[in-house]
mmCIF file of C-alpha atoms and ligand atoms in Angstrom:
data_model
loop_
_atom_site.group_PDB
_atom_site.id
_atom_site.type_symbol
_atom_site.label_atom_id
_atom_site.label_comp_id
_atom_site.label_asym_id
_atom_site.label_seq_id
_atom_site.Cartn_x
_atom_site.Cartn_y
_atom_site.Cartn_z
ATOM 1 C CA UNK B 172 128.522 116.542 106.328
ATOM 2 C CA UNK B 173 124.934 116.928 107.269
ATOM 3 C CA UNK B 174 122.469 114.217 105.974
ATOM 4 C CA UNK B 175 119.988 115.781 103.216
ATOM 5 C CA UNK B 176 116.587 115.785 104.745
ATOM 6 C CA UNK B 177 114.078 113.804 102.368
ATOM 7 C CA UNK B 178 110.682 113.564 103.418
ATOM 8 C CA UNK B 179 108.462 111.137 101.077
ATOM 9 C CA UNK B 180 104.609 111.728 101.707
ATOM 10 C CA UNK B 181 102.032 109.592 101.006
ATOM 11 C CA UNK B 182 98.132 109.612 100.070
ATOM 12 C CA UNK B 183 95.284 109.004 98.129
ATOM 13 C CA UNK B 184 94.012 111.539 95.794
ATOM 14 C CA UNK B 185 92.581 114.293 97.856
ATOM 15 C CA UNK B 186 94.373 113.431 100.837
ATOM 16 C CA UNK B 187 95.512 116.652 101.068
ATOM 17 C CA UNK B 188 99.335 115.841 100.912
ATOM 18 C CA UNK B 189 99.811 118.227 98.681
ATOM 19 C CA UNK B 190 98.560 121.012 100.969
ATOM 20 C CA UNK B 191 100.484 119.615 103.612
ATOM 21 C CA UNK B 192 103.391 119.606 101.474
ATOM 22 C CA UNK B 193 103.530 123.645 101.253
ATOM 23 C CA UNK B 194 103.134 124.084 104.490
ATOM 24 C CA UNK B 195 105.689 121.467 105.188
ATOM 25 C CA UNK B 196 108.142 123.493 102.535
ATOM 26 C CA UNK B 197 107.374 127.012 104.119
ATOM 27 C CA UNK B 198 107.754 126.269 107.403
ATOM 28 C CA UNK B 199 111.355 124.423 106.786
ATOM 29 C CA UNK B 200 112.287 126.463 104.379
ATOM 30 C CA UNK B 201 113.242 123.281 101.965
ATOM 31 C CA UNK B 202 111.837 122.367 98.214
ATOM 32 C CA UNK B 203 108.725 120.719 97.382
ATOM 33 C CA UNK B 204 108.858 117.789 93.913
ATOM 34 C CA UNK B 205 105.545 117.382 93.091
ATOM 35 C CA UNK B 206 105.795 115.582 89.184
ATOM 36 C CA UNK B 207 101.643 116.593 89.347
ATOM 37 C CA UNK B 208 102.137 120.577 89.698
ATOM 38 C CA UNK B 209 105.210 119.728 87.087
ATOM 39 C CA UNK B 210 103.547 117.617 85.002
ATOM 40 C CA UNK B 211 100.017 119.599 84.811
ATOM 41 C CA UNK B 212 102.904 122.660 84.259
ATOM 42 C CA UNK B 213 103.681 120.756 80.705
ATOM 43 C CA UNK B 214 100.299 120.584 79.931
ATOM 44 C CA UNK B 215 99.755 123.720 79.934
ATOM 45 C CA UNK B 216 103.088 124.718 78.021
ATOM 46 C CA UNK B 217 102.174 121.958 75.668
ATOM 47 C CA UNK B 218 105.893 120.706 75.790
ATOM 48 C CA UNK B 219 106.678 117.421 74.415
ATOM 49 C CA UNK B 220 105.999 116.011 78.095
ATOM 50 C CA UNK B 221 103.000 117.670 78.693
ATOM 51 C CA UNK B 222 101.710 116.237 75.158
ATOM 52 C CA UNK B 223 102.937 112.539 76.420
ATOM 53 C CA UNK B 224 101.315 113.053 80.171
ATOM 54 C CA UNK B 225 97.923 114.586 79.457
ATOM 55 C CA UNK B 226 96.027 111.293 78.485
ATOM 56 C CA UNK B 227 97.024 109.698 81.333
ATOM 57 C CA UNK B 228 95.880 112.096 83.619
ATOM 58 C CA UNK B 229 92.940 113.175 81.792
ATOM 59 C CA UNK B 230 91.599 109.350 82.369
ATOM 60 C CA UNK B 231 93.649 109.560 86.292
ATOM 61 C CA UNK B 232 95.573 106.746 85.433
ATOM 62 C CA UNK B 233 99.950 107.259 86.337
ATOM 63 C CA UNK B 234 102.453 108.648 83.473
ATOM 64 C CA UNK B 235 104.772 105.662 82.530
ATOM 65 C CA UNK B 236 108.170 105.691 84.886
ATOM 66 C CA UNK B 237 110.563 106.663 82.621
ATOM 67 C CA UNK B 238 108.719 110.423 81.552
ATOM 68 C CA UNK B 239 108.173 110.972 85.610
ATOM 69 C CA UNK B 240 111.783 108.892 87.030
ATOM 70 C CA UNK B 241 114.114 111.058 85.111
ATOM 71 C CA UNK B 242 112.145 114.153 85.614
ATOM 72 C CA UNK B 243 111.844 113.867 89.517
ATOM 73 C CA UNK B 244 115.808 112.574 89.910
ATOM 74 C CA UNK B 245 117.077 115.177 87.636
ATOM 75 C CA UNK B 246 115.457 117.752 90.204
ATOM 76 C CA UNK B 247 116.918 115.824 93.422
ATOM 77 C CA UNK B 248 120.388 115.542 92.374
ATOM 78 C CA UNK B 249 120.383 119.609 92.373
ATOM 79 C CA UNK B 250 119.208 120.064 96.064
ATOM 80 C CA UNK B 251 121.145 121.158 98.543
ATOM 81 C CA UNK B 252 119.128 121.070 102.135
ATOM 82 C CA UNK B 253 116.706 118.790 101.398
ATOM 83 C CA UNK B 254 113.612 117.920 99.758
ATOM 84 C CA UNK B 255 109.567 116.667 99.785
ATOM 85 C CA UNK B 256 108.467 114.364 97.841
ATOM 86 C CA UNK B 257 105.018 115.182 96.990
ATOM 87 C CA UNK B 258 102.993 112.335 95.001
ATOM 88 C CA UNK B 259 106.787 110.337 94.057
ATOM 89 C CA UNK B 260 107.239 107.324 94.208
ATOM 90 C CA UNK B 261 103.633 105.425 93.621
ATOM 91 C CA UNK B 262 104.735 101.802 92.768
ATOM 92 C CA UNK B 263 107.029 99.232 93.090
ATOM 93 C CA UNK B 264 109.413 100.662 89.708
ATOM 94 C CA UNK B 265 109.632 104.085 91.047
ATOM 95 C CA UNK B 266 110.476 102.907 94.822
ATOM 96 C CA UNK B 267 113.271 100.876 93.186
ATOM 97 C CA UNK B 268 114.678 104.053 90.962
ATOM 98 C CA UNK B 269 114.444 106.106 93.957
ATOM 99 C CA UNK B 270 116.064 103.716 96.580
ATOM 100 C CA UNK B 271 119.061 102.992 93.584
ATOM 101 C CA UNK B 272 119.619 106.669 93.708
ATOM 102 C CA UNK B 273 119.456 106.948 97.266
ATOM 103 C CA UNK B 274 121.754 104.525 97.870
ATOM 104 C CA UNK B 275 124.879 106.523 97.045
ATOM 105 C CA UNK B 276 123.683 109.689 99.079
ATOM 106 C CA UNK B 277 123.843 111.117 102.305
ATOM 107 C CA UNK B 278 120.296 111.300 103.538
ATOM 108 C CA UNK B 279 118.102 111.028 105.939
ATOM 109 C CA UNK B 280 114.934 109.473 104.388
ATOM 110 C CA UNK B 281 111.210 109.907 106.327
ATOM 111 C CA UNK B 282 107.961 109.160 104.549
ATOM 112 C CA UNK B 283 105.006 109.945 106.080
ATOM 113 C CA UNK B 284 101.358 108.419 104.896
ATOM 114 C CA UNK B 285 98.404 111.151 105.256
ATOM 115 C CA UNK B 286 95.336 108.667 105.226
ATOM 116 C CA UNK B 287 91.834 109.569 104.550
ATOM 117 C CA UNK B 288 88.781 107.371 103.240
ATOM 118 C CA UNK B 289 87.573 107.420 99.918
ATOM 119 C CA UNK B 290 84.363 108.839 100.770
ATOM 120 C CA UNK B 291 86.271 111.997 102.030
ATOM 121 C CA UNK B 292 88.435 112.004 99.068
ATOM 122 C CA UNK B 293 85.780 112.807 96.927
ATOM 123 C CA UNK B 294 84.003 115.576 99.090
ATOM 124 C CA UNK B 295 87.224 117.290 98.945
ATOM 125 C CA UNK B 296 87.911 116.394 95.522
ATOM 126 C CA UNK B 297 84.786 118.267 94.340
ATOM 127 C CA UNK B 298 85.205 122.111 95.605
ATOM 128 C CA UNK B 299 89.420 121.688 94.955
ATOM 129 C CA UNK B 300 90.662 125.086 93.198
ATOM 130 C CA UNK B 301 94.228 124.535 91.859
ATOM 131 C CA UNK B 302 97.217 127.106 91.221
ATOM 132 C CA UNK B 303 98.811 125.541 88.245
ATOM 133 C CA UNK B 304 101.852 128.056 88.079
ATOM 134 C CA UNK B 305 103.189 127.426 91.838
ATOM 135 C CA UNK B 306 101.436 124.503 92.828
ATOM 136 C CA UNK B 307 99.136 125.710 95.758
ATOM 137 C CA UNK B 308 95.464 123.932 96.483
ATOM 138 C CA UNK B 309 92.587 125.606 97.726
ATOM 139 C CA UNK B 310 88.943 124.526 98.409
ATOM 140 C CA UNK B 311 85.637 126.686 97.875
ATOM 141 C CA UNK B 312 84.889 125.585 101.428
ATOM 142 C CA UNK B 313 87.613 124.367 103.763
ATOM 143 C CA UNK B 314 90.564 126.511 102.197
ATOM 144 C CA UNK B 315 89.016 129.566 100.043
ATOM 145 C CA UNK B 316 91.128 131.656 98.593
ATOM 146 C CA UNK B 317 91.092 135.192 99.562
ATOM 147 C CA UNK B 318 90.289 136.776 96.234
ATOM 148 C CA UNK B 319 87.755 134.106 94.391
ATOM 149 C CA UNK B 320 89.540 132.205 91.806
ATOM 150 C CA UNK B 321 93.242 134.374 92.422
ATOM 151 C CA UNK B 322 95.962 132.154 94.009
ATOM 152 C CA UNK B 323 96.801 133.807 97.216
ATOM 153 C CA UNK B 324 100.350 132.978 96.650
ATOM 154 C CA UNK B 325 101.538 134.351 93.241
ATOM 155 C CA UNK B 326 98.438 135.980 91.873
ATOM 156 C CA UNK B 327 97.341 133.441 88.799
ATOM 157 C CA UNK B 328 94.280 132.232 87.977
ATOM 158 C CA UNK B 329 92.976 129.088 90.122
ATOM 159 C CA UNK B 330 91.579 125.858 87.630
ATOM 160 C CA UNK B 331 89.476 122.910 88.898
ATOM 161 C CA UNK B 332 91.300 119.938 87.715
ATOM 162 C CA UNK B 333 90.455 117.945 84.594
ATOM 163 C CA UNK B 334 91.263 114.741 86.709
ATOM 164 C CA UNK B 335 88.535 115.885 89.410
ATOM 165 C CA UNK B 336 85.397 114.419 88.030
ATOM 166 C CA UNK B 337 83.706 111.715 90.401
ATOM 167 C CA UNK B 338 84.758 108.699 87.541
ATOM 168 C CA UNK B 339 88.179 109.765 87.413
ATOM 169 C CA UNK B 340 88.618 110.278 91.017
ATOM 170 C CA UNK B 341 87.371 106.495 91.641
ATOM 171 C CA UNK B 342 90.217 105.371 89.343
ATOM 172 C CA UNK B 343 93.075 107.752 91.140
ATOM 173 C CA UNK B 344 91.843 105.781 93.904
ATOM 174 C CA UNK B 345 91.743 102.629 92.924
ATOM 175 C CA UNK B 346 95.187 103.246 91.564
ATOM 176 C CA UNK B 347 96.723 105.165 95.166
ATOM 177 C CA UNK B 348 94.908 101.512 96.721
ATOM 178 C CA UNK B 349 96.594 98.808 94.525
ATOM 179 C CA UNK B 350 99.643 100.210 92.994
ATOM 180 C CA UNK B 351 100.777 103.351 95.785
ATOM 181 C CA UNK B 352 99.362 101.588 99.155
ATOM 182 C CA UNK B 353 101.579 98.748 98.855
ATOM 183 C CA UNK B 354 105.039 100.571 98.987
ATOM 184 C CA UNK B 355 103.530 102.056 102.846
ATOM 185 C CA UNK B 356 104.352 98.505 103.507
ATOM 186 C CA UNK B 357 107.655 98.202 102.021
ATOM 187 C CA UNK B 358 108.953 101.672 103.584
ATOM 188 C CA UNK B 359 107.592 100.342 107.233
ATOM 189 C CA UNK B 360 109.780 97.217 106.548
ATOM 190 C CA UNK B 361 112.902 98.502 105.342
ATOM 191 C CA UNK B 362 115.090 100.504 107.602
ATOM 192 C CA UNK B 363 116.561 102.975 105.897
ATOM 193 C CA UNK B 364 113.581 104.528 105.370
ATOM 194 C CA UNK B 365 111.496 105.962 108.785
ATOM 195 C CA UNK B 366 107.912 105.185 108.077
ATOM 196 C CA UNK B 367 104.876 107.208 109.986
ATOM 197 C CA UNK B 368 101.229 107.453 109.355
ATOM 198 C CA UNK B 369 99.163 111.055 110.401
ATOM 199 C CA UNK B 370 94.948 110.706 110.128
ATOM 200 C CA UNK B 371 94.806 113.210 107.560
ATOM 201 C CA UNK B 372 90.421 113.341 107.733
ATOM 202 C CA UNK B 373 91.313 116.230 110.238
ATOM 203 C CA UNK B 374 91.328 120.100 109.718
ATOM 204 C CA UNK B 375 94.606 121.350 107.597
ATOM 205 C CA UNK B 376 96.358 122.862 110.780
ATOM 206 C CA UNK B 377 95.524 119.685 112.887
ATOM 207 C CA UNK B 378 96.958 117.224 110.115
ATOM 208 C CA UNK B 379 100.305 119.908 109.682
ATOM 209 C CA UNK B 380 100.466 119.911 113.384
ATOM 210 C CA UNK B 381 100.847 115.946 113.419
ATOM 211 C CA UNK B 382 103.163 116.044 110.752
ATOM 212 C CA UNK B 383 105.022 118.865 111.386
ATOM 213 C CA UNK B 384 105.984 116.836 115.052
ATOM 214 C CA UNK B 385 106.920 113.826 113.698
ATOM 215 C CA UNK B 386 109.568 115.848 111.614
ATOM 216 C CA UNK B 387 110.775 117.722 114.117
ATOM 217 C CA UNK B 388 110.755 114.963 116.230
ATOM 218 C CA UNK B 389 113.067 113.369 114.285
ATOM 219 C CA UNK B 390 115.472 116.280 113.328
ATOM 220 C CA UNK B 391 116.023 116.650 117.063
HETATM 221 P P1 LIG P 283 98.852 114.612 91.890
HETATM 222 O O1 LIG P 283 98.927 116.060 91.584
HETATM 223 O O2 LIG P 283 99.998 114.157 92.758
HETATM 224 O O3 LIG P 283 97.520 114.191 92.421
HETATM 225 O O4 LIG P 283 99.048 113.840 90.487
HETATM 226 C C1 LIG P 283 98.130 114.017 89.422
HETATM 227 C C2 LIG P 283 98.376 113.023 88.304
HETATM 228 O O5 LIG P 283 99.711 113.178 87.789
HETATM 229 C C3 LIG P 283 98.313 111.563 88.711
HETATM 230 O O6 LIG P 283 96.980 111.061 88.740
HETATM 231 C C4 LIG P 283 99.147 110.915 87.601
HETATM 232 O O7 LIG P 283 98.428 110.815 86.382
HETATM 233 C C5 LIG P 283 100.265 111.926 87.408
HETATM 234 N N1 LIG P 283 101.400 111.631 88.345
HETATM 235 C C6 LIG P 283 101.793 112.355 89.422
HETATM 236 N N2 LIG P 283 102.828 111.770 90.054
HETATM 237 C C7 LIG P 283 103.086 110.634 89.362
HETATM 238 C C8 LIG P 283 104.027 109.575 89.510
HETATM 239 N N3 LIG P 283 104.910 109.541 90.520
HETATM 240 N N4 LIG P 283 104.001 108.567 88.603
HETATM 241 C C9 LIG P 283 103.140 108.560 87.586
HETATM 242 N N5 LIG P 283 102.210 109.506 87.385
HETATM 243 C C10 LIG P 283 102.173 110.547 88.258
#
């Protein structure tokens, strides 16, 4: 049987993974797992989750494992072609999980880093519209959407993100740098895993271009 495609990405807050995730999604017609969109999801439901999660995000700090592990494993065991991993794992406990579940599959497992500085983060941080019912990102001035506020996509109501102040942004970073970073170096060294890196400081259609090669690429 065919391997199941996973592609891991990785990057800093505002890296713009997530954007590159949809496209990523669209264009191979697979799933994106983004515990974020899911999380922020519970939130808003104010499900027992969403009640557990919100502090932690509120100050940009990560959920504990267990809440996000068994929500973003539950979700892989169902898929059938394959799957992106948007924003999971981001340390050391979650890499483990996710490699122990791995283990037993057949995949094919890519992670690709999207790498910006943190001074870009943060212009493109400030001027980030979210869609919190499917997940899609826009920005006031690199990605507007086509109707102001109105997700393009399903029609909702865009929000700015309560983790998007400047503070909060410096800790998401700090976090992505010291906890996140690290497990680029792991996946480079360990080969069951196919680690590349994209410079993800250029336009959305240049980084998807990069990215979207080093999939097919390998799929070939
Ligand atoms: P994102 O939408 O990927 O930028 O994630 C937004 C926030 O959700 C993060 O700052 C964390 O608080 C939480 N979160 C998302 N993914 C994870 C994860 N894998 N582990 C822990 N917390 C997460």
């Amino acid at each position: 049987m065919k391997p199941k495609q996973i592609i891991i990405l990785i990057g800093g807050p505002g890296s713009g993974k997530g954007t590159q995730a949809e496209l990523l999604a669209k264009k191979m017609g697979i799933q994106v797992l983004s515990p974020g969109t899911i999380l922020r999801k519970a939130i808003e439901k104010k499900t027992v989750i969403g009640k557990k999660a919100a502090p932690y995000i509120k100050k940009g700090i990560l959920v504990p494992d267990d809440i996000v592990s068994s929500l973003v494993i539950k979700r892989i065991a169902k898929i059938r072609k394959g799957i992106i991993l948007d924003g999971f794992p981001r340390n050391q406990v979650q890499v483990k999980l996710l490699g122990d579940y791995l283990k037993n599959q057949n995949t094919k497992n890519l992670v690709i880093e999207v790498a910006i500085p943190l001074r870009t983060a943060i212009k493109r941080i400030s001027g980030r519209l979210t869609c919190n019912n499917c997940g899609e990102s826009y920005h006031v001035e690199y990605k507007p959407p086509r109707r102001k506020n109105i997700c393009d996509q399903c029609g909702k109501r865009l929000i700015v993100r309560s983790d998007s102040k400047e503070k909060v942004v410096k800790t998401r970073w700090q976090i992505y740098r010291y906890e996140t970073k690290p497990i680029a170096d792991y996946y480079k060294q360990n080969r069951h895993y196919l680690y590349r890196k994209v410079d993800g400081t250029k336009d959305i259609e240049t980084v998807f271009e990069s990215v979207y090669n080093i999939v097919k690429k390998e799929n070939d």
